[in-house]
C-alpha cells in the first residue's frame, strides 16, 4: 500500500512518513486557527492551501483533505 | 659537503618568506631541483635551507590489493599521496627532492603552521621523507610571517614537536578515513550493484550530521503551517511630523480581540503617558576568530566561508595578518599593540583612527571568551600591502584592520527614549535613538550600520493627534533555510568538525549534489535520499552526539588522557556493526538511491523549455545511428514536436538559467577549455550568433 498522496510506503493513517508529519501538523495548528478566526475545518484547509508560507507537503495534504471532504459530501 | 639546517614549511610561499626573514641580509637564494623550489639563507655562520611540503604529502590508504573495491576496510597505512590518489604525481618528485635535501642536513626544524594539520604535515615529512627525523627535529612556533616574529621564533626554538597534538591529529585523520571510505563505498556500491549506475556518493563523520541538519530544516519548512496573528499600529501627528507607534501587545492572537482594540481606539486624540529616557553603552566587538570573520564577511560581502578562508590564508602568507585558522578571541599584549598601530598609521586610511587610539592612556582590547592555545585571535601585523590587493583581499584586509582598531576603542554611548501614548486606555509605544558618543563605531563605521531616530521635544501629559489606527494581518513564518554561513555556525555550535575543515565539508555537499542554492541551501532529492539511508540504516553516523564524543576523545588524546589505539579500536568496532547492516540492506539502499541518481542525471540533461511547443523539454540526445549529440524536444518521442538544435561534438555543456535577451531561446555554455567557456543561443537565426 502506498501513501494517499505519493507513492511512498505508508507509515500511519494512510500517509507516508513525511505526509503523516504534515497531516499531524495541520491537525495541531487547527486549534490556533479556530481560536483566532473561528474558521471551520474546511475553510482552514482552503486558507492554508493558498498561503504562500505553508510548506509544500502540508499544502499537498491540505489539498487532498479538501478533495476528500468534497468527495464525502457528494457521496452523502 | 657543508652541512646545513633544513627547515620544513607547509607551502613554498611560506618557505620563501621564512628564508628571507632568517637571512641576515633579508634576501634568500631561490634554487630548484626537478621543479621543486627551495630557499637558501645565511644566518650568522649557519647555512639554512628552507624547503616546503605542498600541503599534505602523505595520506591514509588501504592496504588491500589494488582493484578490489569493496568494504569494510580496516587495514590501512600512511603512504605518499601519489600512491593513493590520481593526478598528483608531482608529489613523488617533491618527496624525492626533500629526501635528497635531508641527506646532508645536520639539523631539522619543523616550521609548518602550528595547528593539527600543520603539525601532521611537518611530522610526516620528517618521519617518512627525512628518514625518521621527527624524533630529533625542533619546532618553530609563530603566528605571523613577519621578519621579527620569525627570527624570534628561530632563536627560541621549541625542543621537540608537539607529539600529543600530532597523535590527536593522526587519530582524526585515521578515524575520518575509516568512516569516509567505508560509508562512501557502501553507498556507491549499493547504487552501482543495484542499478549498474556509477555515481560518487560520499558521507562521513562530519558530512553525515551536517547533511542531516539541512534535511531536518527542509522537512520543517515543508510541513510548516502558518498561524495567524495581528499587529496594531497608530499614526500620530506632532508638529506636522507623522510618527508610527506600536500597540503594547506585539502579537494579538485572535481577530476578535484585535477588532475590539481597533473599535476602542476610534478617537482623534491621544495623550503622552510616559517618557522613559535611558542611556546605555554598546561595547566594542571582540577580535576575530576564523568563525566570526567568516560570519562577518558573509554578512557584509556575501563571501562563502571557504572563500573567506582562502583570502585570509593569502593575507597571512603575505605577512599582512596573523594566522587565520584560530578559534581564539584573545589578543595578548605580547603581539605589541602600539607597534602594530604605529605601523598601520602609515596608511592614510587608518592614520586618523590609529593616532586617536595611540593617544589613549592605555590600550586594552575588548576580548571574547574563546581561547586557542596555539594562536591568538586574527590581527593585522601592521605591514601594509606591497602590491595592490584584489577587491576580495582588500575587503577582508580592511575588515580585519578596522575590527582590530574597534577592539581597542571606547564603548559607544547611546540614548534610548521610549514614549508611551494612551489612546483610549490602549497603550502604544514609539522609540527614539540618539548616539551620544560614537566610540568604536567610528573605527568600524563602514561595517556597522546605525541610524539615529530623533524624536521632537515632548512632555508627559502632552496631547497628540491620532491620524489612523491600523490593523495588520500577519502569519508566523517557517524557519529560514541555511546558507553556508548559518550552517557553519550551526556546526560550530554543535561542535562538529574543526575550524579548518567545516567550510570544505559544506563545499563537498554542493559537489556531491546533495544541496543546491547559494543563499538558501536546499537539499536535493538525492541529498534527501542519502540522509534517509543514513538515518534508517546507520543512525549513529548522522548523530551529532557521536561526532561530539569523538571530538572530546581527540581532545583527551591531546591531553594524554586517552590513547589513539583505544579510539581507533572503538571506531572499528562501531563500523563493523554499521557496515554489516549496510551490506545486508545493500539492494534496498541501491534501489532507493538509484532512482534519485537517475532523476538527477536526467535533470542535468535538461536544457530548458522547448521554445516551439512550450510543453516539452529540451534535452541532450545522442543519435543511435551516428553517435553524435544534439538537442531535441522530449515531445518528439510522442510525435508532437520535432524541434532540434545542433551541438558541437566536444566540450562539456551546461545550460544557463537566463534565456537569450534577444530571442528568448535557451542559452548554453560550452566548456571546451575550462578557461574559455563559450556561450551560445540555441536559436540559429538569433542575431547574437551573427555578431560572433
XYZ file of C-alpha atoms in Angstrom:
768
model
C 0.000 0.000 0.000
C 1.271 3.426 -0.837
C 0.635 6.880 0.643
C -2.658 8.648 -0.209
C -0.615 11.432 -1.768
C 2.624 9.981 -3.125
C 3.964 6.545 -3.971
C 5.942 6.103 -0.753
C 5.086 3.296 1.673
C 2.511 4.016 4.374
C 3.607 4.836 7.866
C 0.251 5.525 9.593
C -3.283 6.714 8.739
C -2.684 6.116 5.050
C 0.221 8.569 4.824
C 3.943 8.091 4.276
C 6.297 9.442 6.912
C 6.597 12.983 5.529
C 2.925 13.456 4.690
C 1.990 11.983 8.063
C 4.076 14.644 9.778
C 2.458 17.314 7.618
C -1.002 15.935 8.448
C -0.242 15.906 12.186
C 0.978 19.486 11.961
C -2.177 20.543 10.120
C -4.340 18.968 12.844
C -2.267 20.581 15.605
C -2.402 24.070 14.102
C -6.173 23.950 13.543
C -6.756 24.739 17.216
C -4.887 28.045 16.895
C -6.768 28.949 13.681
C -10.133 28.083 15.218
C -9.404 30.318 18.180
C -8.009 33.146 16.050
C -10.552 33.270 13.235
C -13.399 30.957 14.269
C -12.999 29.103 10.972
C -14.396 25.714 10.054
C -12.063 22.800 9.257
C -12.675 23.145 5.516
C -12.151 26.929 5.480
C -8.975 26.393 7.418
C -7.746 23.882 4.836
C -8.584 26.242 1.963
C -6.770 29.070 3.747
C -3.585 27.178 4.400
C -3.518 25.573 0.958
C -3.452 29.072 -0.565
C -0.980 30.584 1.901
C 2.488 31.073 0.419
C 4.111 30.359 3.787
C 2.618 26.860 4.020
C 5.129 24.119 3.219
C 4.682 22.085 0.040
C 3.992 18.816 1.836
C 1.449 20.486 4.106
C -0.209 22.022 1.032
C -0.396 18.602 -0.634
C -2.106 17.148 2.424
C -4.470 20.146 2.740
C -5.484 19.851 -0.933
C -6.001 16.111 -0.534
C -8.182 16.688 2.546
C -10.264 19.300 0.693
C -10.853 16.904 -2.204
C -11.589 14.094 0.207
C -14.095 16.276 2.044
C -15.897 17.231 -1.176
C -15.988 13.551 -2.258
C -17.603 12.663 1.060
C -20.174 15.443 0.724
C -21.137 14.203 -2.764
C -21.480 10.621 -1.521
C -23.706 11.782 1.290
C 79.799 18.911 1.506
C 78.984 21.543 4.101
C 76.178 20.585 6.457
C 73.149 22.828 6.848
C 69.930 23.260 8.792
C 66.858 22.038 6.947
C 63.620 23.847 7.738
C 60.350 22.351 6.534
C 57.429 24.687 5.917
C 53.911 23.945 4.716
C 53.875 25.690 1.338
C 56.535 27.229 -0.983
C 55.291 30.817 -0.351
C 55.794 30.394 3.372
C 59.238 28.822 2.778
C 60.271 31.835 0.724
C 59.142 34.224 3.452
C 60.830 32.255 6.239
C 64.131 32.124 4.318
C 64.008 35.875 3.629
C 63.271 36.617 7.268
C 66.035 34.383 8.624
C 68.676 35.617 6.183
C 70.847 38.271 7.812
C 70.648 40.457 4.738
C 66.940 39.903 4.300
C 67.179 38.056 0.996
C 67.412 34.427 0.026
C 68.687 32.429 -2.913
C 65.959 30.554 -4.684
C 67.063 27.208 -6.053
C 65.169 24.342 -7.522
C 65.640 20.692 -8.177
C 63.409 18.956 -10.730
C 60.989 21.869 -10.488
C 60.790 21.735 -6.687
C 61.802 25.096 -5.187
C 63.829 25.581 -2.011
C 65.412 28.655 -0.497
C 68.913 29.170 0.898
C 69.580 31.706 3.654
C 72.609 32.743 5.744
C 72.043 33.230 9.433
C 75.266 34.041 11.291
C 77.641 31.251 10.371
C 74.758 28.874 9.720
C 73.568 27.876 6.304
C 69.828 27.294 6.210
C 67.773 25.590 3.548
C 64.052 26.177 3.750
C 62.100 23.609 1.770
C 58.399 23.098 1.807
C 55.750 20.464 1.618
C 52.819 21.044 -0.701
C 50.108 20.724 1.889
C 49.705 17.073 2.843
C 52.312 14.898 1.088
C 51.211 11.773 2.927
C 47.792 10.320 3.499
C 45.998 7.248 4.775
C 45.466 4.499 2.218
C 44.054 0.999 2.183
C 46.401 -1.968 2.470
C 44.189 -4.182 0.361
C 45.264 -5.124 -3.146
C 44.550 -2.711 -5.965
C 41.457 -3.379 -7.995
C 39.465 -4.798 -5.111
C 36.979 -2.085 -4.395
C 34.880 -3.325 -1.525
C 34.111 -2.727 2.126
C 34.594 -2.967 5.074
C 38.181 -1.740 5.003
C 40.021 -1.699 8.303
C 43.632 -2.233 7.195
C 45.458 0.891 6.224
C 48.786 2.669 6.291
C 50.200 6.154 5.861
C 51.627 6.454 2.346
C 52.743 9.148 -0.114
C 49.730 10.805 -1.681
C 50.831 9.920 -5.201
C 50.311 6.266 -4.335
C 46.785 6.840 -3.034
C 45.412 9.453 -5.407
C 45.369 10.034 -9.121
C 46.804 13.147 -10.763
C 49.287 14.059 -8.042
C 52.473 12.557 -9.497
C 54.254 15.852 -8.833
C 54.263 14.819 -5.174
C 56.571 11.895 -5.951
C 59.263 14.267 -7.257
C 58.609 16.617 -4.355
C 59.249 13.870 -1.784
C 62.379 12.712 -3.637
C 63.821 16.231 -3.532
C 63.033 16.589 0.181
C 64.711 13.222 0.863
C 67.792 14.339 -1.072
C 67.957 17.634 0.862
C 67.611 15.717 4.142
C 70.683 13.583 3.397
C 73.147 16.411 4.028
C 71.270 18.232 6.747
C 72.616 18.198 10.284
C 69.677 19.831 11.987
C 65.939 19.642 11.231
C 63.282 22.201 12.077
C 59.547 21.904 11.548
C 58.181 25.343 10.630
C 54.725 24.281 9.425
C 51.646 26.098 10.765
C 51.198 25.473 14.444
C 47.908 23.595 14.379
C 46.786 19.984 13.932
C 47.084 19.902 10.137
C 50.395 21.771 10.047
C 51.815 19.522 12.730
C 50.893 16.386 10.768
C 52.350 17.773 7.536
C 55.687 18.525 9.245
C 55.696 15.282 11.200
C 55.045 13.047 8.190
C 57.695 14.786 6.040
C 60.277 14.426 8.823
C 59.294 10.835 9.519
C 58.940 9.440 6.019
C 60.842 11.742 3.638
C 63.651 12.659 6.052
C 64.172 9.143 7.340
C 62.868 9.303 10.902
C 63.986 12.810 11.849
C 60.714 13.596 13.642
C 62.254 12.413 16.919
C 65.121 14.906 16.880
C 63.590 17.807 14.969
C 62.925 21.128 16.664
C 59.823 23.258 16.222
C 59.312 26.867 15.181
C 56.152 28.381 16.632
C 54.830 31.663 15.254
C 51.530 33.331 14.489
C 52.606 35.791 11.817
C 55.056 35.544 8.945
C 56.704 38.855 9.817
C 60.520 39.072 9.874
C 60.607 39.965 13.587
C 58.419 37.100 14.741
C 60.072 34.514 12.505
C 63.564 35.465 13.739
C 62.344 35.432 17.322
C 60.821 32.003 16.784
C 64.057 30.726 15.199
C 66.079 31.965 18.169
C 63.713 30.371 20.679
C 63.043 27.018 19.043
C 60.819 24.526 20.855
C 62.988 21.487 21.709
C 60.721 18.960 20.022
C 57.494 18.510 18.069
C 54.165 18.587 19.892
C 53.658 14.815 19.870
C 50.335 14.908 21.747
C 48.877 17.270 19.148
C 50.247 15.058 16.366
C 48.782 11.938 17.959
C 45.355 13.620 18.126
C 45.694 14.746 14.509
C 46.717 11.314 13.257
C 43.749 9.815 15.099
C 41.380 12.318 13.494
C 42.714 11.531 10.013
C 42.524 7.783 10.543
C 39.033 7.865 12.115
C 37.754 10.146 9.340
C 39.321 7.929 6.710
C 37.724 4.813 8.212
C 34.264 6.387 8.315
C 34.626 8.064 4.951
C 35.877 5.088 2.967
C 33.508 2.523 4.451
C 30.327 4.570 4.283
C 31.079 6.144 0.924
C 31.907 2.758 -0.588
C 28.736 1.297 0.901
C 26.578 3.981 -0.736
C 28.426 3.993 -4.053
C 28.458 0.191 -4.330
C 24.791 -0.079 -3.380
C 23.869 2.266 -6.236
C 26.273 0.578 -8.658
C 25.334 -3.037 -7.903
C 21.593 -2.486 -7.933
C 21.331 -0.187 -10.922
C 24.673 -0.581 -12.671
C 24.945 3.154 -12.274
C 28.142 4.739 -11.034
C 27.960 7.939 -9.052
C 30.387 9.134 -6.421
C 28.388 9.196 -3.232
C 30.189 10.169 -0.118
C 29.492 10.655 3.505
C 31.491 10.742 6.671
C 31.706 11.523 10.318
C 31.076 15.258 9.846
C 29.398 15.295 6.446
C 26.597 12.951 7.616
C 25.369 15.060 10.552
C 25.777 18.264 8.501
C 23.550 16.874 5.773
C 21.067 15.858 8.448
C 20.803 19.456 9.730
C 19.817 20.622 6.254
C 17.412 17.720 5.808
C 15.700 18.341 9.157
C 15.361 22.057 8.388
C 13.910 21.354 4.953
C 11.382 18.913 6.409
C 10.310 21.515 8.968
C 9.816 24.023 6.149
C 7.853 21.555 4.022
C 5.438 20.554 6.796
C 5.077 24.113 8.083
C 1.595 25.507 8.657
C 1.465 29.240 9.433
C -0.734 30.567 12.229
C -2.432 33.965 12.001
C -1.877 36.847 14.405
C -2.426 40.606 14.301
C -0.439 43.776 14.867
C -1.933 47.175 15.595
C -0.149 50.404 14.785
C -1.224 54.000 15.247
C -0.128 57.052 13.294
C 0.093 60.229 15.331
C 0.973 63.746 14.335
C 3.283 66.031 16.309
C 4.362 69.410 14.917
C 3.357 68.392 11.376
C 5.505 65.240 11.597
C 3.901 61.797 11.474
C 5.137 59.033 13.762
C 4.156 55.377 13.825
C 3.526 53.707 17.157
C 3.123 50.033 18.030
C 0.457 48.643 20.309
C 1.835 47.354 23.604
C 0.804 43.821 22.611
C 3.035 42.947 19.682
C 1.135 39.748 18.965
C -2.644 39.724 19.170
C -3.757 36.135 18.846
C -7.421 36.497 17.855
C -9.140 38.686 15.328
C -11.955 39.403 17.781
C -9.513 40.928 20.275
C -7.780 42.898 17.531
C -11.110 44.272 16.264
C -12.115 45.217 19.798
C -8.918 47.275 20.216
C -9.470 48.996 16.855
C -13.059 49.840 17.836
C -11.910 51.206 21.187
C -9.270 53.409 19.604
C -11.701 55.409 17.493
C -10.690 58.828 18.654
C -8.907 61.886 17.296
C -6.721 62.478 20.318
C -4.202 60.638 22.469
C -2.034 61.681 25.360
C 1.635 61.085 26.145
C 1.513 58.908 29.190
C 5.189 58.420 29.990
C 8.610 59.374 28.626
C 11.329 56.983 29.636
C 14.899 58.021 28.791
C 17.795 55.655 29.262
C 21.471 55.882 28.416
C 23.348 52.708 27.627
C 26.749 51.614 26.427
C 27.433 49.416 23.428
C 30.664 47.518 23.933
C 33.195 47.222 21.111
C 33.174 43.953 19.161
C 35.565 41.180 20.146
C 38.592 40.226 17.987
C 38.048 37.902 15.071
C 38.449 34.163 15.314
C 38.022 32.349 11.985
C 34.318 31.644 12.546
C 33.382 35.246 13.327
C 35.499 36.534 10.443
C 33.685 34.169 8.068
C 30.362 35.262 9.538
C 31.113 38.947 9.162
C 32.499 38.527 5.628
C 29.305 36.723 4.636
C 27.096 39.364 6.243
C 28.909 42.245 4.600
C 30.190 40.914 1.273
C 28.294 37.618 0.882
C 31.593 35.713 0.633
C 31.087 31.982 1.272
C 33.114 30.732 4.276
C 35.571 28.792 2.118
C 36.313 31.922 0.058
C 37.000 33.953 3.207
C 39.332 31.204 4.476
C 41.312 31.283 1.244
C 41.621 35.064 1.234
C 42.670 35.110 4.883
C 45.304 32.454 4.150
C 46.602 34.577 1.272
C 46.842 37.649 3.537
C 48.656 35.559 6.152
C 51.200 34.236 3.641
C 51.876 37.849 2.656
C 52.506 38.702 6.320
C 49.601 41.158 6.408
C 47.606 39.348 9.079
C 48.254 36.750 11.746
C 47.463 33.059 11.403
C 43.759 32.873 10.495
C 42.802 29.295 11.435
C 42.363 30.153 15.070
C 39.466 29.830 17.489
C 40.864 32.467 19.814
C 39.193 35.784 20.573
C 42.112 36.918 22.723
C 44.866 39.375 21.839
C 47.824 39.028 24.231
C 49.924 42.143 24.835
C 52.980 40.303 23.510
C 51.806 40.952 19.947
C 52.733 44.615 20.538
C 49.573 46.684 20.287
C 51.192 50.075 19.855
C 53.812 48.827 17.378
C 51.052 47.467 15.161
C 49.028 50.694 15.459
C 52.087 52.806 14.636
C 52.795 50.679 11.578
C 49.177 50.921 10.463
C 49.244 54.708 10.842
C 51.495 54.839 7.759
C 48.320 54.283 5.762
C 46.271 57.409 5.171
C 43.158 55.253 5.546
C 43.903 54.418 9.161
C 46.125 57.326 10.231
C 43.484 59.395 11.998
C 41.984 56.424 13.792
C 45.277 54.896 14.919
C 46.566 58.229 16.213
C 43.441 58.636 18.277
C 43.955 55.187 19.772
C 47.642 55.781 20.406
C 46.719 58.911 22.357
C 44.713 56.817 24.821
C 46.456 56.331 28.185
C 46.272 52.532 27.860
C 45.472 50.048 25.130
C 43.198 47.277 26.328
C 41.379 45.030 23.849
C 37.797 44.000 24.441
C 38.417 40.257 24.284
C 35.913 37.476 23.722
C 35.592 34.259 25.673
C 37.083 31.817 23.148
C 40.663 30.711 23.637
C 43.039 28.760 21.432
C 46.298 27.590 22.995
C 48.118 27.633 19.647
C 47.346 31.099 18.292
C 45.871 34.462 19.281
C 42.841 35.990 17.534
C 43.281 37.274 13.968
C 45.025 40.662 13.884
C 46.819 42.789 11.302
C 50.608 42.598 11.508
C 50.873 46.303 10.730
C 52.534 45.601 7.382
C 50.852 47.407 4.531
C 50.187 45.608 1.251
C 53.197 45.869 -1.063
C 51.107 45.137 -4.139
C 47.574 46.244 -4.957
C 45.190 43.696 -3.460
C 42.230 42.447 -5.450
C 38.772 43.523 -4.265
C 38.107 40.478 -2.081
C 41.507 40.606 -0.394
C 41.210 44.376 0.057
C 37.799 43.992 1.702
C 38.920 41.270 4.091
C 42.135 43.108 4.971
C 40.251 46.330 5.669
C 37.671 44.449 7.728
C 40.396 42.840 9.872
C 42.224 46.150 10.372
C 39.084 48.069 11.303
C 37.950 45.318 13.634
C 41.348 45.410 15.324
C 41.050 49.186 15.777
C 37.475 48.888 17.053
C 38.501 46.316 19.651
C 40.745 48.921 21.361
C 38.215 51.733 21.163
C 35.876 53.032 23.820
C 32.284 51.780 24.058
C 29.656 53.726 22.140
C 27.202 55.696 24.258
C 23.587 55.774 23.172
C 20.348 57.178 24.441
C 17.017 55.441 24.099
C 13.745 57.295 24.528
C 10.612 55.221 24.970
C 7.384 57.149 24.675
C 4.060 55.628 25.640
C 0.912 57.186 24.285
C -2.516 56.470 25.719
C -5.222 56.152 23.088
C -8.485 55.413 24.871
C -6.804 53.256 27.539
C -4.732 51.402 24.987
C -1.009 51.938 25.240
C 1.092 52.478 22.146
C 4.861 52.870 22.071
C 7.450 54.591 19.945
C 11.199 54.549 20.352
C 13.854 57.105 19.584
C 17.607 56.541 19.489
C 20.433 59.038 19.623
C 24.165 58.350 19.518
C 25.826 60.418 22.243
C 29.345 59.128 21.660
C 30.384 57.084 18.606
C 33.240 55.239 20.340
C 34.304 52.086 18.466
C 31.726 52.679 15.736
C 33.938 55.401 14.305
C 36.630 52.794 13.554
C 34.221 50.157 12.312
C 31.900 52.582 10.512
C 31.565 51.105 7.042
C 30.763 47.759 8.628
C 28.386 48.892 11.352
C 25.133 50.412 10.302
C 23.271 52.625 12.699
C 20.772 55.356 12.224
C 19.565 57.708 14.893
C 15.806 58.045 15.221
C 15.290 61.510 16.606
C 12.063 62.476 18.334
C 10.835 66.037 18.904
C 10.866 67.557 22.365
C 7.846 66.111 24.168
C 6.439 66.196 27.666
C 4.252 63.904 29.715
C 0.567 64.811 29.519
C 1.014 66.382 26.058
C -1.934 65.827 23.704
C -1.220 64.305 20.282
C -3.440 63.995 17.205
C -4.307 60.417 16.235
C -4.418 60.194 12.444
C -5.089 56.497 11.937
C -5.133 53.169 13.750
C -4.213 50.220 11.518
C -4.804 46.529 11.817
C -2.170 44.349 10.143
C -2.795 40.702 9.273
C 0.282 38.611 9.979
C 1.322 34.978 9.855
C 4.030 33.081 11.674
C 6.939 32.312 9.351
C 8.650 28.995 8.603
C 12.268 28.559 9.714
C 14.793 30.033 7.278
C 16.839 27.775 5.064
C 20.503 27.537 5.922
C 23.048 29.493 3.977
C 26.727 28.450 4.033
C 27.372 30.842 6.906
C 24.471 29.893 9.148
C 25.266 26.225 8.538
C 28.863 26.837 9.567
C 27.594 28.480 12.753
C 25.355 25.513 13.455
C 28.355 23.174 13.022
C 30.347 25.335 15.419
C 27.521 25.305 17.943
C 27.148 21.539 17.696
C 30.950 21.229 17.874
C 31.272 19.070 14.808
C 34.290 19.329 12.507
C 37.140 21.760 13.050
C 37.624 25.393 12.146
C 39.854 24.260 9.293
C 37.513 21.646 7.822
C 33.958 22.962 8.277
C 33.922 25.176 5.189
C 35.227 22.376 2.951
C 32.643 19.915 4.336
C 29.911 22.336 3.201
C 31.608 22.603 -0.186
C 31.561 18.797 -0.526
C 27.784 18.760 -0.020
C 27.492 21.003 -3.089
C 29.969 18.956 -5.106
C 28.113 15.716 -4.400
C 24.891 17.457 -5.493
C 23.259 16.836 -2.111
C 22.400 20.525 -1.815
C 21.920 23.457 -4.162
C 21.374 27.215 -3.962
C 23.866 29.692 -2.557
C 21.788 31.983 -0.362
C 19.177 29.414 0.554
C 20.624 25.935 0.770
C 18.014 23.479 -0.459
C 18.507 19.776 -0.148
C 18.160 17.896 -3.445
C 16.198 14.665 -3.849
C 19.494 12.783 -3.829
C 20.522 14.563 -0.612
C 17.197 13.602 0.966
C 17.700 10.000 -0.034
C 21.282 9.806 1.273
C 20.203 11.384 4.583
C 17.306 8.950 4.739
C 19.515 5.914 4.103
C 21.976 7.003 6.771
C 19.214 7.742 9.258
C 17.457 4.428 8.675
C 20.389 2.065 8.437
C 23.145 3.702 10.466
C 21.597 6.391 12.702
C 24.720 6.645 14.847
C 26.652 8.049 11.862
C 24.378 11.067 11.480
C 24.058 11.794 15.163
C 25.861 14.911 16.375
C 26.264 13.144 19.675
C 28.642 10.536 18.261
C 30.705 13.159 16.443
C 30.889 15.359 19.516
C 32.008 12.433 21.687
C 34.726 11.631 19.219
C 35.904 15.258 19.251
C 36.071 15.045 23.037
C 38.165 11.895 22.799
C 40.503 13.622 20.388
C 40.938 16.455 22.886
C 41.627 13.869 25.567
C 44.365 12.352 23.388
C 45.911 15.808 23.183
C 45.804 15.979 26.984
C 47.232 12.425 27.184
C 44.082 11.176 28.924
C 43.109 8.835 26.074
C 45.054 6.720 23.596
C 44.913 6.634 19.825
C 44.734 2.815 19.863
C 41.629 2.803 22.067
C 39.791 5.401 19.954
C 40.609 3.548 16.733
C 39.553 0.200 18.197
C 36.197 1.705 19.256
C 35.744 3.231 15.789
C 36.389 -0.089 14.053
C 34.026 -1.866 16.426
C 31.254 0.620 15.655
C 31.923 0.481 11.926
C 31.802 -3.323 11.899
C 28.175 -3.206 13.062
C 27.262 -0.376 10.696
C 28.822 -1.927 7.590
C 27.211 -5.279 8.342
C 23.760 -3.654 8.265
C 24.616 -1.737 5.107
C 25.764 -4.951 3.398
C 22.555 -6.770 4.324
C 20.385 -3.933 3.037
C 22.555 -3.163 0.015
C 19.938 -3.910 -2.635
C 17.184 -1.883 -0.886
C 19.548 1.050 -0.488
C 20.646 0.696 -4.098
C 17.084 0.880 -5.412
C 16.349 3.890 -3.204
C 19.451 5.793 -4.330
C 19.365 4.619 -7.944
C 16.031 6.279 -8.681
C 17.278 9.623 -7.454
C 20.578 9.384 -9.310
C 18.660 8.606 -12.498
C 16.423 11.630 -11.879
C 19.446 13.834 -11.175
C 21.181 12.701 -14.373
C 18.017 13.389 -16.354
C 17.683 16.847 -14.819
C 21.282 17.603 -15.738
C 20.458 16.820 -19.348
C 17.552 19.287 -19.443
C 18.498 22.491 -21.210
C 15.187 24.305 -20.804
C 11.629 24.547 -22.052
C 11.043 23.893 -25.747
C 10.526 27.357 -27.326
C 8.295 25.917 -30.070
C 5.781 23.555 -28.457
C 6.142 25.164 -24.981
C 5.231 21.887 -23.277
C 8.244 19.660 -23.959
C 11.704 19.967 -22.508
C 14.894 20.348 -24.476
C 17.366 17.584 -23.638
C 20.763 16.478 -24.887
C 20.315 13.356 -27.003
C 22.883 11.098 -28.645
C 21.855 9.674 -32.010
C 21.894 5.873 -32.024
C 22.832 5.866 -35.693
C 25.607 8.461 -35.855
C 26.534 8.581 -32.124
C 26.526 12.356 -32.498
C 24.906 14.561 -29.894
C 22.249 17.193 -30.428
C 19.445 18.909 -28.531
C 15.900 17.679 -29.073
C 12.445 18.129 -27.569
C 11.083 15.390 -25.283
C 7.743 15.625 -27.151
C 9.470 14.162 -30.222
C 9.074 10.670 -28.754
C 5.300 11.199 -28.677
C 5.310 12.546 -32.226
C 4.230 16.030 -31.097
C 7.325 18.182 -31.740
C 10.396 17.806 -33.916
C 12.426 20.746 -32.621
C 16.153 20.055 -32.643
C 19.374 22.047 -32.443
C 22.895 21.030 -33.435
C 25.665 20.882 -30.856
C 29.464 20.945 -31.006
C 30.684 17.374 -30.533
C 33.363 18.230 -27.970
C 33.226 20.077 -24.672
C 31.077 19.952 -21.576
C 27.634 21.528 -21.936
C 25.964 23.499 -19.187
C 22.532 25.123 -19.532
C 22.274 28.706 -18.295
C 19.288 29.751 -16.217
C 18.574 33.018 -18.057
C 17.245 32.833 -21.635
C 18.618 34.852 -24.544
C 17.757 38.551 -24.141
C 17.272 38.930 -27.881
C 15.060 35.962 -28.803
C 14.155 34.224 -25.517
C 15.637 30.846 -26.562
C 17.728 28.924 -24.027
C 21.443 29.723 -23.823
C 24.102 27.066 -23.212
C 27.685 27.292 -22.014
C 30.193 25.066 -23.787
C 33.395 24.283 -21.937
C 35.985 23.042 -24.411
C 38.802 24.544 -22.352
C 37.856 25.438 -18.776
C 39.375 28.921 -19.050
C 37.418 29.976 -22.121
C 33.778 28.967 -21.840
C 31.682 29.714 -24.870
C 28.090 30.908 -24.512
C 25.681 30.477 -27.408
C 21.991 30.934 -28.004
C 20.343 27.785 -29.402
C 18.403 29.749 -31.999
C 20.363 29.505 -35.260
C 18.657 32.676 -36.546
C 19.385 34.740 -33.445
C 21.288 37.944 -34.142
C 23.648 37.275 -31.222
C 25.095 34.342 -33.195
C 25.780 36.548 -36.225
C 27.675 39.027 -34.052
C 30.112 36.278 -33.182
